[in-house]
PDB file of C-alpha atoms in Angstrom:
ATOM      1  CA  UNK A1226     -21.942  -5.019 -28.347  1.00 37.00           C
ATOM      2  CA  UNK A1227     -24.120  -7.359 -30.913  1.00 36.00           C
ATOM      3  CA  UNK A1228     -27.552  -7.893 -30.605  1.00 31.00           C
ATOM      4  CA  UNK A1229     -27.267 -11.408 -29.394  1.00 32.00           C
ATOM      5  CA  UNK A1230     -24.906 -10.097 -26.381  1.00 41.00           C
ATOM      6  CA  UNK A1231     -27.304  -7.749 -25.233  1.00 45.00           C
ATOM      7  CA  UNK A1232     -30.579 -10.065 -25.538  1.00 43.00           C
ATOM      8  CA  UNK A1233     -28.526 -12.090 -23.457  1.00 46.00           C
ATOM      9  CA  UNK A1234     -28.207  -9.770 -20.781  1.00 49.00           C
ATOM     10  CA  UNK A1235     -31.723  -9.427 -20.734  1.00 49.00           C
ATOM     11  CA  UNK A1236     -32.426 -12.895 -19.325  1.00 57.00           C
ATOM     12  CA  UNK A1237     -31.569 -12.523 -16.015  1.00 76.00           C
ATOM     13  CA  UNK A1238     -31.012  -9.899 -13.000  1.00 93.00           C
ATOM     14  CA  UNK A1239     -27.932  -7.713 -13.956  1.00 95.00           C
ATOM     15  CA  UNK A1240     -25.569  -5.624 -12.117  1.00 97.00           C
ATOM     16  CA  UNK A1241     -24.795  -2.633 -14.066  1.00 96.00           C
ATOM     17  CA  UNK A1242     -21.831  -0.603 -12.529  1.00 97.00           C
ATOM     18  CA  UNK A1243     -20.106   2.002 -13.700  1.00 96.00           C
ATOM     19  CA  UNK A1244     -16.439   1.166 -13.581  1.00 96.00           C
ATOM     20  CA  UNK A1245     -14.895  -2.413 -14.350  1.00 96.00           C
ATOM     21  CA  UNK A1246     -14.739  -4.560 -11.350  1.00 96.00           C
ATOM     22  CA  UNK A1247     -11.844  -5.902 -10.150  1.00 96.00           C
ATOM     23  CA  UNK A1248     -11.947  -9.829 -10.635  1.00 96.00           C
ATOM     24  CA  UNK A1249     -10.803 -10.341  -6.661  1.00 97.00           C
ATOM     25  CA  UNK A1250     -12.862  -8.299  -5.220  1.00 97.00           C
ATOM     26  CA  UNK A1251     -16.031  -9.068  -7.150  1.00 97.00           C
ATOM     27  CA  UNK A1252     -15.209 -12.527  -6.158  1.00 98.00           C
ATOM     28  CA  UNK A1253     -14.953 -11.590  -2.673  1.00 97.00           C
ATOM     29  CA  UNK A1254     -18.175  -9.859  -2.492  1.00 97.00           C
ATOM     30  CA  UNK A1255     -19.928 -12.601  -4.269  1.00 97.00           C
ATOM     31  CA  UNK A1256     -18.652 -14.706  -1.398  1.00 96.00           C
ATOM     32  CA  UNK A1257     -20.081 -12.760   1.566  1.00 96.00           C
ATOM     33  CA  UNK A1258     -23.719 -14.171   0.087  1.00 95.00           C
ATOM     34  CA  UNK A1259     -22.047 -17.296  -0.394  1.00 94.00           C
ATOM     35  CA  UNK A1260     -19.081 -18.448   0.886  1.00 94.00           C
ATOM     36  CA  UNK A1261     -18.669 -21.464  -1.440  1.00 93.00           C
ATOM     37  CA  UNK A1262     -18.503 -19.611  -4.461  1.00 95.00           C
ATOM     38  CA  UNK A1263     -15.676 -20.187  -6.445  1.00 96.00           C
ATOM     39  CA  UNK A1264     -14.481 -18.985 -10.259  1.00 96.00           C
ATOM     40  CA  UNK A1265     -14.783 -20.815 -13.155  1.00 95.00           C
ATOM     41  CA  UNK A1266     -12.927 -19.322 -15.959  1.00 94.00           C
ATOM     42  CA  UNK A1267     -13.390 -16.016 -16.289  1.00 95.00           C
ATOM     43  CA  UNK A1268     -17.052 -16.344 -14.785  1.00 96.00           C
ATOM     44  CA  UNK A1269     -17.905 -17.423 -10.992  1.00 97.00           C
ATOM     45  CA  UNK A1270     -20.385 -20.301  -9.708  1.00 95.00           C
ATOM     46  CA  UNK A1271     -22.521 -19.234  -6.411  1.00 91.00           C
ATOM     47  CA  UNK A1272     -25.518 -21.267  -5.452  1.00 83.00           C
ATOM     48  CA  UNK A1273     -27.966 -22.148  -8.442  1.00 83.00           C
ATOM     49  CA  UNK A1274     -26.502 -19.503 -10.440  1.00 90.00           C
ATOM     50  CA  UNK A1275     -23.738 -18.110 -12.461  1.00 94.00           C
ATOM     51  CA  UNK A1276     -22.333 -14.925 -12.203  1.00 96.00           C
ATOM     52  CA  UNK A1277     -20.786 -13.707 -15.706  1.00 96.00           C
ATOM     53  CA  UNK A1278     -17.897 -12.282 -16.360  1.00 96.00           C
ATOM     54  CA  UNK A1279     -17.864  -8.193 -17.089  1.00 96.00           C
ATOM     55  CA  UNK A1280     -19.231  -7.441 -20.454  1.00 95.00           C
ATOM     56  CA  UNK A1281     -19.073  -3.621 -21.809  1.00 94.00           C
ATOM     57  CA  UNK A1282     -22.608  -2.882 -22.118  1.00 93.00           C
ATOM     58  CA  UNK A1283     -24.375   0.360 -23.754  1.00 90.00           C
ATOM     59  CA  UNK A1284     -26.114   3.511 -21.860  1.00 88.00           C
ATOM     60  CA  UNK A1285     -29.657   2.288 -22.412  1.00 89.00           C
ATOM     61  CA  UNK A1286     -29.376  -0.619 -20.641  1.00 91.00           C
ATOM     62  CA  UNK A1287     -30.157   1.865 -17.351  1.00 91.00           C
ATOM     63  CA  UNK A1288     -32.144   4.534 -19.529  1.00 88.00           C
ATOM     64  CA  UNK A1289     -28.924   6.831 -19.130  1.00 89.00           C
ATOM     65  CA  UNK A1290     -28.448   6.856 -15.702  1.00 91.00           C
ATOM     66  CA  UNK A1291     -25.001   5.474 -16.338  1.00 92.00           C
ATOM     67  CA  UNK A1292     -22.829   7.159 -19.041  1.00 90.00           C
ATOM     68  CA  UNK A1293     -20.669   4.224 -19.066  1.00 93.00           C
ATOM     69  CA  UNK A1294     -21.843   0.200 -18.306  1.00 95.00           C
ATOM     70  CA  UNK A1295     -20.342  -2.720 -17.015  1.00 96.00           C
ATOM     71  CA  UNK A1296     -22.801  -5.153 -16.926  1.00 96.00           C
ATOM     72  CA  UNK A1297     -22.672  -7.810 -14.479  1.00 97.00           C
ATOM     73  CA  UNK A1298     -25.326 -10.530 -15.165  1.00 95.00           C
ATOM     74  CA  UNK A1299     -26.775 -13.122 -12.644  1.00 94.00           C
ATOM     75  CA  UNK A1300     -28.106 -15.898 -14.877  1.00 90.00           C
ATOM     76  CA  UNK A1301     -29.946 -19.585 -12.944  1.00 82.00           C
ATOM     77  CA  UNK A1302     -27.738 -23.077 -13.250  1.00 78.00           C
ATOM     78  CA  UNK A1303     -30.876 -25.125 -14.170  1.00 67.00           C
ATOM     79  CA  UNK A1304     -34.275 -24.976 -11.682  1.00 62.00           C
ATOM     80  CA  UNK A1305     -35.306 -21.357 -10.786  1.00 55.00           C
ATOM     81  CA  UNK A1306     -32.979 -20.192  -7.627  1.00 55.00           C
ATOM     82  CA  UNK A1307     -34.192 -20.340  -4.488  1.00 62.00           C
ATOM     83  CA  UNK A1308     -35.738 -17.404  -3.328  1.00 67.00           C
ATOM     84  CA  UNK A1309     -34.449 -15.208  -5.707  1.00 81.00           C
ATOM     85  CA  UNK A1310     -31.205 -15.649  -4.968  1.00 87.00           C
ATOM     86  CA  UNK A1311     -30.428 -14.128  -8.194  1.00 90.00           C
ATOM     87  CA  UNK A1312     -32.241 -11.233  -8.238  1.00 91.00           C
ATOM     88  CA  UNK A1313     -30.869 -10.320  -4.890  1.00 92.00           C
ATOM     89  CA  UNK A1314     -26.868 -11.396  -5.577  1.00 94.00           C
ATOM     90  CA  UNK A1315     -27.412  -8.841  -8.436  1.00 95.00           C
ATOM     91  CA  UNK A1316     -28.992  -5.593  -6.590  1.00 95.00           C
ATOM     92  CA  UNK A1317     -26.237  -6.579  -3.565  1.00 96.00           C
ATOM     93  CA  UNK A1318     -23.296  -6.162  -6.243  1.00 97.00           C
ATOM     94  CA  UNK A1319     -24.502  -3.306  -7.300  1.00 96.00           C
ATOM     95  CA  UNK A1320     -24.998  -1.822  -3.825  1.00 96.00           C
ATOM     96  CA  UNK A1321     -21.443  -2.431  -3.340  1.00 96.00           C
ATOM     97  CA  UNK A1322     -20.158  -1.559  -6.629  1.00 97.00           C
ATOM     98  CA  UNK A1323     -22.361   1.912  -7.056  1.00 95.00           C
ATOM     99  CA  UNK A1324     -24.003   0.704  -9.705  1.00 96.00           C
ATOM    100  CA  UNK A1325     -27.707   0.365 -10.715  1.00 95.00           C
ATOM    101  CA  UNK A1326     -29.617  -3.423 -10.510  1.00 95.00           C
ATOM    102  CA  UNK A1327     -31.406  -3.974 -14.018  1.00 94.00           C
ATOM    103  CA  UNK A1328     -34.683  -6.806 -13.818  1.00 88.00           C
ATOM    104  CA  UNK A1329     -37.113  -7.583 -16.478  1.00 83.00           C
ATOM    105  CA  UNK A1330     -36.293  -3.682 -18.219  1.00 82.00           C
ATOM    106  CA  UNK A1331     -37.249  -2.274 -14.363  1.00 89.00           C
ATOM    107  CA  UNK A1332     -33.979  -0.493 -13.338  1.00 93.00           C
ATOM    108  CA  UNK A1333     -33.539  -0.386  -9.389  1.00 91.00           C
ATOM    109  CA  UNK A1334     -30.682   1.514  -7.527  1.00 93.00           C
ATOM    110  CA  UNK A1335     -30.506  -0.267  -4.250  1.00 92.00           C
ATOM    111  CA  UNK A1336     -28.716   2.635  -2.544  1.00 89.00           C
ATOM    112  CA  UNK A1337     -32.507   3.912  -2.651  1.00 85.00           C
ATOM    113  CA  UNK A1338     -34.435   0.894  -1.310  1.00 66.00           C
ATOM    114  CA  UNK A1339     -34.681   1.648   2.508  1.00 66.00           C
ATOM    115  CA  UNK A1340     -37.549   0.001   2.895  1.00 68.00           C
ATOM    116  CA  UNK A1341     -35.736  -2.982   4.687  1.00 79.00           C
ATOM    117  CA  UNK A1342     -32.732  -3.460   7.229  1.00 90.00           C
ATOM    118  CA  UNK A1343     -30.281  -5.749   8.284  1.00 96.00           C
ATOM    119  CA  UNK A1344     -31.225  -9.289  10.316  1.00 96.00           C
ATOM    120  CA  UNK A1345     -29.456 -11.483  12.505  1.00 96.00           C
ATOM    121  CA  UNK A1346     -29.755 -15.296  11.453  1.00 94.00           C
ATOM    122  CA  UNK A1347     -29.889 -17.425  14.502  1.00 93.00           C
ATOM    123  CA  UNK A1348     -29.715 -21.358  14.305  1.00 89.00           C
ATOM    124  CA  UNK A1349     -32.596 -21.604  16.883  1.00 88.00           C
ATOM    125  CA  UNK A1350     -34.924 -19.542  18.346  1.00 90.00           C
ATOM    126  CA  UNK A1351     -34.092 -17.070  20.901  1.00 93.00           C
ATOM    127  CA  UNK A1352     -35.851 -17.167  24.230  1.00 91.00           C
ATOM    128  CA  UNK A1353     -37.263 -14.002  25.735  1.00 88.00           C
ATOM    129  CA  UNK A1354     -34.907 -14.145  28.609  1.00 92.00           C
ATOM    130  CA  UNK A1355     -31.838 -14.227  25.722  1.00 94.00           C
ATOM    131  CA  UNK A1356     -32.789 -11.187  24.067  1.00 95.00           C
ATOM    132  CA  UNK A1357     -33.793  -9.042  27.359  1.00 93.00           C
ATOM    133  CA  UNK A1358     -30.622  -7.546  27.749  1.00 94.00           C
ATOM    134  CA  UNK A1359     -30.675  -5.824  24.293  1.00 95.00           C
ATOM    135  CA  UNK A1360     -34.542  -5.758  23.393  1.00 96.00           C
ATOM    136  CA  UNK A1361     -37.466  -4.741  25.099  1.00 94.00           C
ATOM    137  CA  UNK A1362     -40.505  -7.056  24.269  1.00 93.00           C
ATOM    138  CA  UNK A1363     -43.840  -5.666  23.031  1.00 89.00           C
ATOM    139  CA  UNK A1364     -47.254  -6.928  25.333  1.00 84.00           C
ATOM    140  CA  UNK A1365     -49.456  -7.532  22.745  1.00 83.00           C
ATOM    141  CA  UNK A1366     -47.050  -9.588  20.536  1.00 85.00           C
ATOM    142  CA  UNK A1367     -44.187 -12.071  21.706  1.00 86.00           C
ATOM    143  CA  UNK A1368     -43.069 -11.761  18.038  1.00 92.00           C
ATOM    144  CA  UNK A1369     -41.713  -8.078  18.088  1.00 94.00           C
ATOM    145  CA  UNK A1370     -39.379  -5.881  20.276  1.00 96.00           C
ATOM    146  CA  UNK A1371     -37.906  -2.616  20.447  1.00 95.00           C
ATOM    147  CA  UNK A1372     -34.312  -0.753  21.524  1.00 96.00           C
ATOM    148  CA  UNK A1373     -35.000   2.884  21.585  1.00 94.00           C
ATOM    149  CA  UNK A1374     -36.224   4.028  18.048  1.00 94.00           C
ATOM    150  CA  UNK A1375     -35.504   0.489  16.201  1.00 96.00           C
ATOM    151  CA  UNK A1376     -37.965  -2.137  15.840  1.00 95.00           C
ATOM    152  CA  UNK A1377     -37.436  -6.156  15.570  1.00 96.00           C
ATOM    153  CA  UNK A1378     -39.297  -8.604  14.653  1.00 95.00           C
ATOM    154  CA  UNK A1379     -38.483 -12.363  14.962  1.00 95.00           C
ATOM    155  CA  UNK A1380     -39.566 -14.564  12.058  1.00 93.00           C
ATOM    156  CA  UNK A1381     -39.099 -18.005  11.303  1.00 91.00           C
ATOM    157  CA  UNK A1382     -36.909 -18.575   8.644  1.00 84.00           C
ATOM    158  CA  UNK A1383     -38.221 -21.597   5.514  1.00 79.00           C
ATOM    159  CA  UNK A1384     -34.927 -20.898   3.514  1.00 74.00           C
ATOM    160  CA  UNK A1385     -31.087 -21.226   4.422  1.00 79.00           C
ATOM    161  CA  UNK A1386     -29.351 -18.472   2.914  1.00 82.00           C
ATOM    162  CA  UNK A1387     -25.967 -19.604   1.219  1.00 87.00           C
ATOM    163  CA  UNK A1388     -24.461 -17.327   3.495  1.00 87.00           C
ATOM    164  CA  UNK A1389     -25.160 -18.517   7.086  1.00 85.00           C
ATOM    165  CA  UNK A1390     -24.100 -22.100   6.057  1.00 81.00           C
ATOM    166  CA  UNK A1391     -21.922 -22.191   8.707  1.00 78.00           C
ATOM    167  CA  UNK A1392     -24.589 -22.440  11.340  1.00 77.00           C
ATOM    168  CA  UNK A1393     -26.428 -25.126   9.572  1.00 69.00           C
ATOM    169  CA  UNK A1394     -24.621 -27.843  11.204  1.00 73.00           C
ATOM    170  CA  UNK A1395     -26.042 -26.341  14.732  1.00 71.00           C
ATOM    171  CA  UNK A1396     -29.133 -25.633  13.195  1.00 71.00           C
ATOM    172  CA  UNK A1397     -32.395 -26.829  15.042  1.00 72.00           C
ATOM    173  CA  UNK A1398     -34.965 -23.803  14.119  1.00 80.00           C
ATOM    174  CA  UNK A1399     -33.533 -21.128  11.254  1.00 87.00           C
ATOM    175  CA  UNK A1400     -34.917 -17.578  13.308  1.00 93.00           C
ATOM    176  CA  UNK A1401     -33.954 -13.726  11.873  1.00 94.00           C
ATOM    177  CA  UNK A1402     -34.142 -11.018  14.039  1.00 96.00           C
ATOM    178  CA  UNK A1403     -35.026  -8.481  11.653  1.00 96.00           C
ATOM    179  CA  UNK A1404     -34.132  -5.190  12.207  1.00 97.00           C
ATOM    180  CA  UNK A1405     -36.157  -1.771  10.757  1.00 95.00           C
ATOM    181  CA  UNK A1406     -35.146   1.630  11.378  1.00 93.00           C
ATOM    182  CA  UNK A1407     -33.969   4.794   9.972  1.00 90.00           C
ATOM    183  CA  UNK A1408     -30.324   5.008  10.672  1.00 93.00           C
ATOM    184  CA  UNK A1409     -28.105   2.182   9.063  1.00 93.00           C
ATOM    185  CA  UNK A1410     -25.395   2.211  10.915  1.00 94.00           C
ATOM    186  CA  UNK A1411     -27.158   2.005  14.349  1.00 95.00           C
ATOM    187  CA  UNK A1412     -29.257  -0.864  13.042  1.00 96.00           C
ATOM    188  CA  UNK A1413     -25.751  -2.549  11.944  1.00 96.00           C
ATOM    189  CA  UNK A1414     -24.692  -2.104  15.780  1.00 97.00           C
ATOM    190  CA  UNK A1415     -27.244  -3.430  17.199  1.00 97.00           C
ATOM    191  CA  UNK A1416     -27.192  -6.226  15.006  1.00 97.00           C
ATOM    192  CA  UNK A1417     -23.632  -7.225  15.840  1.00 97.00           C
ATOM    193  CA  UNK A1418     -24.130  -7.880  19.110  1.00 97.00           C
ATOM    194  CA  UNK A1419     -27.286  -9.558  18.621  1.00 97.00           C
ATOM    195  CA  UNK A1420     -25.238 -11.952  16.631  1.00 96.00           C
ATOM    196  CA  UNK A1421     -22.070 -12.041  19.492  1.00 95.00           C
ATOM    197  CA  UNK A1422     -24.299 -12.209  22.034  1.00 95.00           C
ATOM    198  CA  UNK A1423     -26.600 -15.399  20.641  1.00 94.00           C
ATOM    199  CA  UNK A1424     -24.226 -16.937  18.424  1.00 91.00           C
ATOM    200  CA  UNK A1425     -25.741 -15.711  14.665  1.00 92.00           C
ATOM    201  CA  UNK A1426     -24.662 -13.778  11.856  1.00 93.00           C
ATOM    202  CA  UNK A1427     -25.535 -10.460  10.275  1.00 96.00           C
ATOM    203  CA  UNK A1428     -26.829 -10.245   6.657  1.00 96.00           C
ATOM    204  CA  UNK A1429     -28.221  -7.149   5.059  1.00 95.00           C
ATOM    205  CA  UNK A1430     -31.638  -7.271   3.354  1.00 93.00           C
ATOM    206  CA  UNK A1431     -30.103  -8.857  -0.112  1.00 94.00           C
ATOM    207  CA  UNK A1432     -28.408 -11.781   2.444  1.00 93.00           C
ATOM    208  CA  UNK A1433     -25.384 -10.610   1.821  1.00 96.00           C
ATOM    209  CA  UNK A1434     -23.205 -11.521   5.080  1.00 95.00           C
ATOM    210  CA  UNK A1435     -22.264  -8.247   7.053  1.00 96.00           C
ATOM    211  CA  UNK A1436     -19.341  -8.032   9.075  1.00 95.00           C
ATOM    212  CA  UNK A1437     -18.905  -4.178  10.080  1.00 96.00           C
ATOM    213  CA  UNK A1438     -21.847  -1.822  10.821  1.00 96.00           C
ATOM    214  CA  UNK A1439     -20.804   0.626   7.894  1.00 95.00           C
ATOM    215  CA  UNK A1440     -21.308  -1.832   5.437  1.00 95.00           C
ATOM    216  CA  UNK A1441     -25.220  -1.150   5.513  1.00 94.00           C
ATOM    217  CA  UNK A1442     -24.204   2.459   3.990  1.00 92.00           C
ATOM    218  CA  UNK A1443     -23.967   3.049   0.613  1.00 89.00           C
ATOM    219  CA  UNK A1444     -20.109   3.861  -0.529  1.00 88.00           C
ATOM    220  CA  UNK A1445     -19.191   7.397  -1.058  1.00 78.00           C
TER     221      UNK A1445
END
């Protein structure tokens, strides 16, 4: 690779995977944080950004970690995306790809960041009453709730995440029920039928929409 093609994966968030993905499927994954996104050429067009196509990329570009590099990079369509849409299309790839997320020369593998779970995006906010059947509300704070071991929180949400635009034409009060805990796939469970039971959808912390609970585990 020439200098110019590497500085040039240096200018935005990059996915750097180990194996070549599969045009389809990276296409497909793409579209779980945004279901609009569609190919152009050999690259594909999400919200505010562009996601290149594959390049070959050298070993340093994740200080080693990965003896061989695909690098997938995530690179704004104009004005900054909205909140960092980029950045977070780019560590979700490589979640799902088992590869390393590379931003500003930090390298991240997101298989490691547990610091965050899944949430449910609601069009409006639940009531109490709603969510009694599946969390138990906390006295000193009508914001948070519990189910056993796993805490919730409800927070207002500023943003609409590409990925819930379906419930944006029902939309009267964005809410995420956001989930923290230490087993994945239990959050992922109780996340689904938060989202059957009041009408939302499940993303994962990178917004990436979630459709089974073992999708919030890293692949073998």
């Amino acid at each position: 690779m020439g200098w110019m093609a590497k500085r040039r994966l240096r200018t935005g968030p990059t996915a750097a995977l180990p194996a070549k993905p599969d045009p389809a499927e990276l296409l497909r994954i793409v579209q779980l944080a945004d279901p609009s996104a569609r190919r152009d050429c050999d690259d594909i067009v999400a919200t505010d950004v562009r996601v290149y196509a594959p390049v070959e990329a050298e070993a340093d570009l994740t200080g080693g970690e990965l003896e061989q590099v695909w690098a997938v990079r995530v690179a704004a369509e104009g004005p900054l995306p909205l909140d960092f849409f980029d950045r977070y299309l780019a560590e979700g790839l490589a979640f799902r790809l088992k590869g390393l997320a590379v931003c500003r020369g930090e390298v991240i593998d997101p298989a490691d960041e547990q610091e965050s779970g899944p949430a449910v995006i609601l069009p409006a906010r639940p009531t109490a009453e709603e969510l009694a059947p599946l969390l138990e509300p906390q006295e000193d704070d009508e914001f948070t709730f519990t189910a056993g071991d796993i805490r919730a929180a409800l927070i207002p949400q500023k943003g609409q995440p590409p990925a819930v635009q379906e419930l944006l034409p029902f939309a009267t009060e964005l809410t995420a029920i956001e989930l923290r805990g230490d087993e994945p796939v239990k959050l992922g469970a109780l996340a689904l039928e938060l989202s059957e039971a009041l009408n939302g959808l499940v993303v994962d912390r990178w917004r990436f929409r979630v459709d089974a609970a073992e999708e919030l585990v890293p692949p073998a």
